[in-house]
Structures are given as C-alpha cells and as structure tokens.
Amino acid sequence: MPSYQEIVALEQKYLLNTYARYPVAFSRGKGVYLFDVEGKRYLDFLSGLGVNALGHAHPRIVKVIREQAARVIHLSNLYYNEYQGLLGEKLCQKSGLDRAFFTNSGTEAVEGALKLVRAFGHATGGPQKMIVIALENSFHGRTMGALALTAQEKYRKGFDPMLEGVRFVPRNDIAALRSAMDGTVCGVMLEPIQGEGGIFETSPQFLRACREVVDEHQAALVFDEIQCGMGRTGRLFAFEHFGVTPDVVCIAKPMAAGFPMGAFLSKDWLAQHITPGRHGTTFGGGPLACRIALEYLAILEDENLLEQVRRVGGYLTHKLQELVGKFSVATEARGVGMIQALQLTIPGKPILEGAMADGLLFNITQDTVARFLPPFLLEEKHVDAGIRILKRHLGVVQKAAKTTKVAVANQPTL
Ligand code: PLP
C-alpha cells in the first residue's frame, strides 16, 4: 500500500486544486469506524458528508454489489431494467409523490427539479412564469443552475453571470416570502434543514406558509432533502416532521449506501411537463445503483434504523446540550437525529484537528459550526466516546481563548 506521503504527493501533482483536504488518507472502514493507511482507527461522525448511513462495508450492501456487478452494472436509459421501476414504486409509496427521476448526485437532482418547475411555468403561464424563490444561506449544489439557487456568496463569487430569475428570501420570514411571491413564480425551493448553511431548521409555520402561497399562485413547492432526507432526521423524509408535503423532493447522499445516486420525486400534475427527450442522463438509474438503493431501504426497515436514529439522535442532542452548558465557547446545539451541530464562538478548526488526532471525525461548516452527520448505526456508547474527545478539545481551546484574553487585557496601554 502507498504511504500517506506518496498518496498526497501524487494528488498534489495531478489533481485539480479544489479541495483543502484534512491530513489523512483512509484505506478501509467497518461499521462506524474508518481506518487510515497506517491502520489508525477513527470514529466516523461524518459518514462521508452524510452518505454512509449504513456505516462502512455493511455485509448486505457488499453482497448485493458483488451479485449485481457480476450480472449487469450499466445499461443506459435506452432500455428497461428490472430495478428502476421497483425503486420508483417504493420511493413514491413512501413519499406520497407519484414519479421518480434518478440521477447520479444531489446537484443533478436539483438541476432536474429546476428544469421541471421551469417547464411547468412555461407551459402554464408563458415564458415570464420562470422565477424561482430560494432561501438566504441556502446550498443546493455547484453546477450553474444549482449555484444560482445557492445564496451563499462564497460559492457564487467569480462565476457570474448566474442563471436569471432567482429571488432569495430570509429563512422563516413569512412576510418576505409573501412579498416575493407573484404570478411569475413557478417554484419555491428550500432545504427543510439547511445543511452546509450550518444546520438551521425551517419552522413548521414557514413551511406551511410556503405551501399556502405556492398554492395561491399556482407554483410548485420543492424540498431539497439531499442532506436531511433518507432517514437522517429519524423519518425517511424530513418533511414528515413538519406535516407539509412538497410537490417535488430532491434526495441523494445515503440513498444507495455510498454508491453515487440521487433522485427527484414529483407529483404527477407537475411531472407531466417533462416528456420524452426533454431530460435525461446516461448513468442515472442504472441496475446496480437501483438495486443497492432498494437494499438500503430494506435494511433501514429490517434493522429498525429510523427508530435508532431517533433514539440515539436524542441522546446526542442531550450530550451536545450538556457541552453548551459546560463550555462558554459552545453556544447552541442544533439539529435532530443524525444531523446535528454545535455552534461555537470561535473558529472550529483547532477543535476538529485535535479531535481528529484523537480518532474522531466530523467537520466544520461556516467556520464556527461543528457539524455531525454520523452513520445511522451509531449507538449511545459511540456518542459517549465522541463526546469525551470533543470535551477534551473544547476544554483546550477554551483555556487558550481565556489565556489570550488575559494576555491582551494585561498588555500595557500607551
Ligand atoms: N443540496 C444539498 C442540501 C446538499 O447538502 C448538497 C451537498 O452537500 C447538494 C445539494 C449537492 O449534492 P451533491 O454534492 O451530491 O451534488
């Protein structure tokens, strides 16, 4: 096996310089643990940015990949395959929506949903019915359509001009939503829980208001559940918590247990605006991806994992709240189930680096938010182990922050 240094040197020479990677190279995983090339074990509280909900090397996923790879991996969408319809049926039954389109990533699901609401707008209100409302602090992906719906400047900067026809309103601001809404709006797109934005929930009142104004103006309501969906909140769809059903939901991340896959699901009245030739993909919905996704859904049920997400997620919330009570640098615990965060008053990088050295993985978003997206297999004992490490490093940075303050206060004034 190549060493860590060899792996890094090769990447630095040959790869596009897109990622500021953490200084570790992993070679394998098992359950809630990852192992680096030197054999060191890490407790995985991030699961590949919310993807590995079944942890690593789940035996049923390994078996299904082996079996299906030996039969057929890819066919293209020129032909039928035995699993795409079955997966569509399952997801539609579980979501209350009617039709599915399969993609290879979250961003592609967003792009497809965007095309769908635009196609609907054009067909029902003419070319001027093309405005899409999105939320401030949103993240929907990095391709030009998804980026245009992503409000955060750091992702957009330097890529102008953006796609036209997007209006942003603040999260949970019903008055702003109402005033942004008119007959030219074809869709409202939002994350029920903003992920990259720092784990911020939209309120049930706001979601209900979205449903109302969208209906009043003959537009479509689109939820991006790419990060918060597919079980992460303890329900298969996050919208189940809020009692508001969207017209379209975008899903991805864990849906094929680590194999790249996304989808958007749509109500029939909307879906009919995409007809043969108007949208498509070479890879999306292949037999291997669909079969793994079916296995993923079956495992969630067979292992009662949504119940586990709710139970262990509740325990994690409680433990994060205890940290808020104990450390002044931690001001708020947010989120639910296996999508949670700790708001810090200081940049989180030193805490992350210290925790990683002690064998705990999570990430920092928005500079000061420690984000946790653990596998659904997480148990209370893993939470305890992770919290012990977090506590240690919160203590270290808090002490350092206090010392710096005292040192600054004690500096002689001129
Ligand atoms: N939408 C949301 C809410 C996301 O969190 C992400 C990725 O983090 C995306 C869209 C983009 O998905 P992908 O990276 O799979 O293209």
Tab-separated table of C-alpha atoms in Angstrom, residues 28-314:
chain	number	residue	atom	x	y	z
A	28	ARG	CA	-10.956	0.916	4.713
A	29	GLY	CA	-13.931	1.087	7.024
A	30	LYS	CA	-16.081	-1.184	9.154
A	31	GLY	CA	-19.368	-0.114	10.726
A	32	VAL	CA	-18.978	3.274	12.402
A	33	TYR	CA	-15.175	3.206	12.097
A	34	LEU	CA	-12.669	4.195	9.410
A	35	PHE	CA	-9.029	3.092	9.286
A	36	ASP	CA	-6.250	5.184	7.779
A	37	VAL	CA	-3.378	3.818	5.692
A	38	GLU	CA	-1.313	3.414	8.850
A	39	GLY	CA	-4.058	1.355	10.487
A	40	LYS	CA	-5.224	4.020	12.963
A	41	ARG	CA	-8.944	3.812	13.827
A	42	TYR	CA	-11.339	6.782	13.682
A	43	LEU	CA	-14.911	7.053	14.946
A	44	ASP	CA	-16.855	8.405	11.988
A	45	PHE	CA	-19.281	11.196	12.974
A	46	LEU	CA	-19.446	12.495	9.397
A	47	SER	CA	-20.092	9.394	7.235
A	48	GLY	CA	-18.611	10.831	4.056
A	49	LEU	CA	-20.652	14.053	4.334
A	50	GLY	CA	-23.882	12.297	5.195
A	51	VAL	CA	-23.588	9.440	2.734
A	52	ASN	CA	-22.557	6.304	4.625
A	53	ALA	CA	-25.711	5.979	6.689
A	54	LEU	CA	-25.166	2.226	6.963
A	55	GLY	CA	-21.581	2.778	8.046
A	56	HIS	CA	-18.819	1.082	6.119
A	57	ALA	CA	-18.790	-2.355	4.482
A	58	HIS	CA	-22.321	-3.306	5.513
A	59	PRO	CA	-22.434	-7.048	4.665
A	60	ARG	CA	-25.774	-6.845	2.829
A	61	ILE	CA	-24.576	-3.917	0.685
A	62	VAL	CA	-21.311	-5.700	-0.092
A	63	LYS	CA	-23.249	-8.837	-1.089
A	64	VAL	CA	-25.713	-7.027	-3.352
A	65	ILE	CA	-22.913	-5.091	-5.109
A	66	ARG	CA	-20.983	-8.319	-5.720
A	67	GLU	CA	-24.024	-10.121	-7.065
A	68	GLN	CA	-25.297	-7.331	-9.290
A	69	ALA	CA	-21.849	-6.384	-10.617
A	70	ALA	CA	-21.479	-9.940	-11.825
A	71	ARG	CA	-24.842	-9.699	-13.646
A	72	VAL	CA	-25.006	-6.168	-15.125
A	73	ILE	CA	-23.798	-2.782	-13.845
A	74	HIS	CA	-24.991	-0.374	-16.514
A	75	LEU	CA	-27.436	-0.433	-19.397
A	76	SER	CA	-28.289	3.230	-20.194
A	77	ASN	CA	-31.814	4.583	-20.231
A	78	LEU	CA	-32.431	3.318	-23.761
A	79	TYR	CA	-33.567	0.070	-22.143
A	80	TYR	CA	-35.651	-1.087	-19.207
A	81	ASN	CA	-34.007	-2.634	-16.188
A	82	GLU	CA	-35.683	-4.714	-13.532
A	83	TYR	CA	-34.914	-2.412	-10.574
A	84	GLN	CA	-35.682	1.184	-11.652
A	85	GLY	CA	-39.450	0.743	-11.547
A	86	LEU	CA	-39.303	-1.128	-8.245
A	87	LEU	CA	-37.281	1.671	-6.661
A	88	GLY	CA	-39.578	4.318	-8.136
A	89	GLU	CA	-42.589	2.481	-6.679
A	90	LYS	CA	-41.010	2.227	-3.216
A	91	LEU	CA	-39.981	5.874	-3.060
A	92	CYS	CA	-43.315	7.118	-4.383
A	93	GLN	CA	-45.264	4.991	-1.915
A	94	LYS	CA	-43.138	6.224	0.967
A	95	SER	CA	-43.166	9.912	-0.026
A	96	GLY	CA	-46.742	10.279	-1.253
A	97	LEU	CA	-45.372	11.610	-4.541
A	98	ASP	CA	-46.041	9.991	-7.907
A	99	ARG	CA	-42.988	9.783	-10.175
A	100	ALA	CA	-39.211	9.485	-9.844
A	101	PHE	CA	-36.260	10.551	-11.952
A	102	PHE	CA	-32.892	9.055	-10.989
A	103	THR	CA	-29.599	10.945	-11.119
A	104	ASN	CA	-26.007	10.371	-10.051
A	105	SER	CA	-25.685	13.158	-7.492
A	106	GLY	CA	-27.603	15.650	-5.425
A	107	THR	CA	-26.780	18.549	-7.686
A	108	GLU	CA	-28.212	16.752	-10.688
A	109	ALA	CA	-31.422	16.121	-8.753
A	110	VAL	CA	-31.660	19.869	-8.077
A	111	GLU	CA	-30.946	20.682	-11.732
A	112	GLY	CA	-33.669	18.294	-12.852
A	113	ALA	CA	-36.176	19.715	-10.376
A	114	LEU	CA	-35.326	23.217	-11.563
A	115	LYS	CA	-35.939	22.249	-15.183
A	116	LEU	CA	-39.194	20.614	-14.166
A	117	VAL	CA	-40.592	23.720	-12.425
A	118	ARG	CA	-39.439	25.926	-15.300
A	119	ALA	CA	-41.086	23.594	-17.848
A	120	PHE	CA	-44.278	23.740	-15.795
A	121	GLY	CA	-44.077	27.553	-15.556
A	122	HIS	CA	-43.626	27.994	-19.286
A	123	ALA	CA	-46.462	25.595	-20.067
A	124	THR	CA	-48.962	27.176	-17.684
A	125	GLY	CA	-48.027	30.871	-17.521
A	126	GLY	CA	-45.814	31.551	-20.526
A	127	PRO	CA	-42.081	32.341	-20.518
A	128	GLN	CA	-42.452	35.028	-17.840
A	129	LYS	CA	-43.555	32.417	-15.260
A	130	MET	CA	-39.986	31.358	-14.585
A	131	ILE	CA	-38.983	32.877	-11.226
A	132	VAL	CA	-37.763	30.505	-8.538
A	133	ILE	CA	-37.669	31.607	-4.912
A	134	ALA	CA	-34.920	30.181	-2.709
A	135	LEU	CA	-33.706	30.967	0.800
A	136	GLU	CA	-30.815	33.045	2.025
A	137	ASN	CA	-27.975	30.893	3.409
A	138	SER	CA	-29.040	28.013	1.139
A	139	PHE	CA	-26.862	25.382	-0.517
A	140	HIS	CA	-28.176	23.386	-3.469
A	141	GLY	CA	-25.014	22.384	-5.322
A	142	ARG	CA	-22.286	23.677	-7.564
A	143	THR	CA	-23.453	23.420	-11.170
A	144	MET	CA	-24.709	26.658	-12.695
A	145	GLY	CA	-28.427	26.077	-12.048
A	146	ALA	CA	-27.972	24.762	-8.523
A	147	LEU	CA	-25.425	27.501	-7.844
A	148	ALA	CA	-27.912	30.163	-8.895
A	149	LEU	CA	-30.219	28.828	-6.137
A	150	THR	CA	-27.369	28.779	-3.636
A	151	ALA	CA	-27.436	32.108	-1.835
A	152	GLN	CA	-24.079	31.971	-0.088
A	153	GLU	CA	-21.687	34.381	-1.756
A	154	LYS	CA	-18.593	32.251	-1.106
A	155	TYR	CA	-19.875	29.596	-3.544
A	156	ARG	CA	-21.051	32.071	-6.225
A	157	LYS	CA	-18.180	34.535	-6.277
A	158	GLY	CA	-16.310	34.648	-9.583
A	159	PHE	CA	-18.803	32.563	-11.568
A	160	ASP	CA	-21.117	35.292	-12.846
A	161	PRO	CA	-23.370	35.668	-14.689
A	162	MET	CA	-25.746	33.475	-12.702
A	163	LEU	CA	-28.884	31.920	-14.117
A	164	GLU	CA	-31.617	34.570	-14.234
A	165	GLY	CA	-34.863	34.525	-12.332
A	166	VAL	CA	-33.946	33.626	-8.750
A	167	ARG	CA	-35.231	35.584	-5.738
A	168	PHE	CA	-33.913	34.990	-2.219
A	169	VAL	CA	-35.880	35.454	0.972
A	170	PRO	CA	-34.673	35.010	4.567
A	171	ARG	CA	-35.438	31.642	6.174
A	172	ASN	CA	-38.622	31.691	8.301
A	173	ASP	CA	-39.622	35.190	7.133
A	174	ILE	CA	-43.223	34.698	6.034
A	175	ALA	CA	-43.768	38.380	5.193
A	176	ALA	CA	-40.712	38.432	2.890
A	177	LEU	CA	-41.898	35.226	1.246
A	178	ARG	CA	-45.342	36.713	0.604
A	179	SER	CA	-43.920	39.891	-0.855
A	180	ALA	CA	-41.517	37.954	-3.150
A	181	MET	CA	-44.397	35.864	-4.466
A	182	ASP	CA	-46.384	36.759	-7.582
A	183	GLY	CA	-47.764	35.184	-10.724
A	184	THR	CA	-44.319	34.956	-12.351
A	185	VAL	CA	-43.088	32.483	-9.726
A	186	CYS	CA	-43.033	28.865	-10.903
A	187	GLY	CA	-41.388	27.345	-7.826
A	188	VAL	CA	-40.108	27.752	-4.293
A	189	MET	CA	-37.093	25.614	-3.412
A	190	LEU	CA	-35.703	25.142	0.080
A	191	GLU	CA	-33.875	22.802	2.432
A	192	PRO	CA	-36.171	21.898	5.366
A	193	ILE	CA	-32.930	21.833	7.370
A	194	GLN	CA	-30.125	23.915	5.907
A	195	GLY	CA	-27.042	21.715	5.953
A	196	GLU	CA	-23.988	23.496	4.560
A	197	GLY	CA	-25.504	26.719	5.939
A	198	GLY	CA	-24.883	25.428	9.488
A	199	ILE	CA	-27.802	23.093	10.423
A	200	PHE	CA	-30.698	25.543	10.619
A	201	GLU	CA	-34.257	24.233	10.582
A	202	THR	CA	-37.048	25.996	8.771
A	203	SER	CA	-40.033	26.434	11.075
A	204	PRO	CA	-43.241	24.407	10.518
A	205	GLN	CA	-45.121	27.731	10.260
A	206	PHE	CA	-42.830	28.894	7.473
A	207	LEU	CA	-43.183	25.595	5.597
A	208	ARG	CA	-46.958	25.775	5.929
A	209	ALA	CA	-46.872	29.359	4.648
A	210	CYS	CA	-44.744	28.196	1.690
A	211	ARG	CA	-47.354	25.553	0.902
A	212	GLU	CA	-50.137	28.154	1.065
A	213	VAL	CA	-48.523	30.863	-1.060
A	214	VAL	CA	-47.334	28.354	-3.639
A	215	ASP	CA	-50.874	27.005	-3.964
A	216	GLU	CA	-52.359	30.517	-4.146
A	217	HIS	CA	-50.023	31.386	-7.046
A	218	GLN	CA	-50.160	28.086	-8.956
A	219	ALA	CA	-46.487	27.362	-8.385
A	220	ALA	CA	-44.613	24.271	-7.156
A	221	LEU	CA	-43.031	23.609	-3.763
A	222	VAL	CA	-39.656	21.841	-3.965
A	223	PHE	CA	-37.807	20.497	-0.936
A	224	ASP	CA	-34.099	19.778	-1.189
A	225	GLU	CA	-33.678	16.871	1.226
A	226	ILE	CA	-30.331	15.850	-0.178
A	227	GLN	CA	-28.648	16.286	3.195
A	228	CYS	CA	-31.526	15.944	5.657
A	229	GLY	CA	-33.567	13.243	3.906
A	230	MET	CA	-33.494	9.461	3.500
A	231	GLY	CA	-33.735	8.821	7.225
A	232	ARG	CA	-31.260	11.282	8.685
A	233	THR	CA	-33.874	13.021	10.849
A	234	GLY	CA	-35.367	9.737	12.055
A	235	ARG	CA	-38.109	9.801	9.395
A	236	LEU	CA	-37.443	8.742	5.829
A	237	PHE	CA	-38.322	12.251	4.616
A	238	ALA	CA	-37.655	15.313	6.762
A	239	PHE	CA	-40.953	16.820	5.605
A	240	GLU	CA	-42.802	14.118	7.559
A	241	HIS	CA	-41.858	16.011	10.741
A	242	PHE	CA	-43.463	19.204	9.507
A	243	GLY	CA	-46.749	17.908	8.114
A	244	VAL	CA	-46.144	19.687	4.789
A	245	THR	CA	-45.830	17.633	1.617
A	246	PRO	CA	-43.893	19.240	-1.244
A	247	ASP	CA	-44.681	18.821	-4.943
A	248	VAL	CA	-41.093	17.736	-5.559
A	249	VAL	CA	-38.423	16.361	-3.249
A	250	CYS	CA	-34.744	16.032	-4.138
A	251	ILE	CA	-32.827	13.217	-2.456
A	252	ALA	CA	-29.311	11.777	-2.761
A	253	LYS	CA	-26.408	11.219	-0.325
A	254	PRO	CA	-27.241	7.959	1.536
A	255	MET	CA	-29.841	6.590	-0.848
A	256	ALA	CA	-27.526	3.987	-2.368
A	257	ALA	CA	-25.379	3.494	0.735
A	258	GLY	CA	-22.288	5.199	-0.717
A	259	PHE	CA	-22.783	4.377	-4.381
A	260	PRO	CA	-23.373	7.685	-6.244
A	261	MET	CA	-27.101	8.220	-6.714
A	262	GLY	CA	-29.723	10.939	-6.440
A	263	ALA	CA	-33.322	11.437	-7.487
A	264	PHE	CA	-36.179	13.839	-7.597
A	265	LEU	CA	-39.697	12.677	-6.898
A	266	SER	CA	-42.620	14.670	-8.215
A	267	LYS	CA	-46.379	14.945	-8.130
A	268	ASP	CA	-47.991	13.705	-11.325
A	269	TRP	CA	-49.562	17.058	-12.288
A	270	LEU	CA	-46.088	18.560	-12.375
A	271	ALA	CA	-44.178	15.557	-13.746
A	272	GLN	CA	-46.317	15.542	-16.886
A	273	HIS	CA	-44.442	18.650	-18.067
A	274	ILE	CA	-41.344	16.575	-18.786
A	275	THR	CA	-41.930	14.432	-21.866
A	276	PRO	CA	-39.550	12.097	-23.783
A	277	GLY	CA	-36.384	13.851	-24.903
A	278	ARG	CA	-36.744	16.847	-22.549
A	279	HIS	CA	-34.497	15.499	-19.815
A	280	GLY	CA	-32.190	12.537	-19.381
A	281	THR	CA	-28.951	11.024	-18.141
A	282	THR	CA	-26.570	8.316	-19.308
A	283	PHE	CA	-25.787	6.821	-15.910
A	284	GLY	CA	-28.797	7.672	-13.725
A	285	GLY	CA	-30.988	4.828	-12.514
A	286	GLY	CA	-28.685	2.015	-13.597
A	287	PRO	CA	-29.426	-1.503	-12.354
A	288	LEU	CA	-26.582	-1.570	-9.842
A	289	ALA	CA	-27.463	1.801	-8.261
A	290	CYS	CA	-31.183	0.985	-8.106
A	291	ARG	CA	-30.626	-2.433	-6.619
A	292	ILE	CA	-28.357	-1.021	-3.912
A	293	ALA	CA	-30.930	1.682	-3.124
A	294	LEU	CA	-33.633	-0.973	-2.761
A	295	GLU	CA	-31.342	-2.859	-0.395
A	296	TYR	CA	-30.670	0.359	1.535
A	297	LEU	CA	-34.397	0.905	2.094
A	298	ALA	CA	-34.862	-2.748	3.082
A	299	ILE	CA	-32.014	-2.547	5.609
A	300	LEU	CA	-33.479	0.614	7.179
A	301	GLU	CA	-36.650	-1.386	7.832
A	302	ASP	CA	-35.119	-4.746	8.764
A	303	GLU	CA	-32.686	-3.204	11.248
A	304	ASN	CA	-35.228	-0.687	12.564
A	305	LEU	CA	-32.707	2.062	11.902
A	306	LEU	CA	-35.059	5.040	11.844
A	307	GLU	CA	-36.047	4.224	15.397
A	308	GLN	CA	-32.347	4.016	16.273
A	309	VAL	CA	-31.702	7.398	14.618
A	310	ARG	CA	-34.451	8.938	16.772
A	311	ARG	CA	-33.257	7.279	19.982
A	312	VAL	CA	-29.506	7.785	19.606
A	313	GLY	CA	-30.075	11.186	17.977
A	314	GLY	CA	-31.993	12.261	21.088
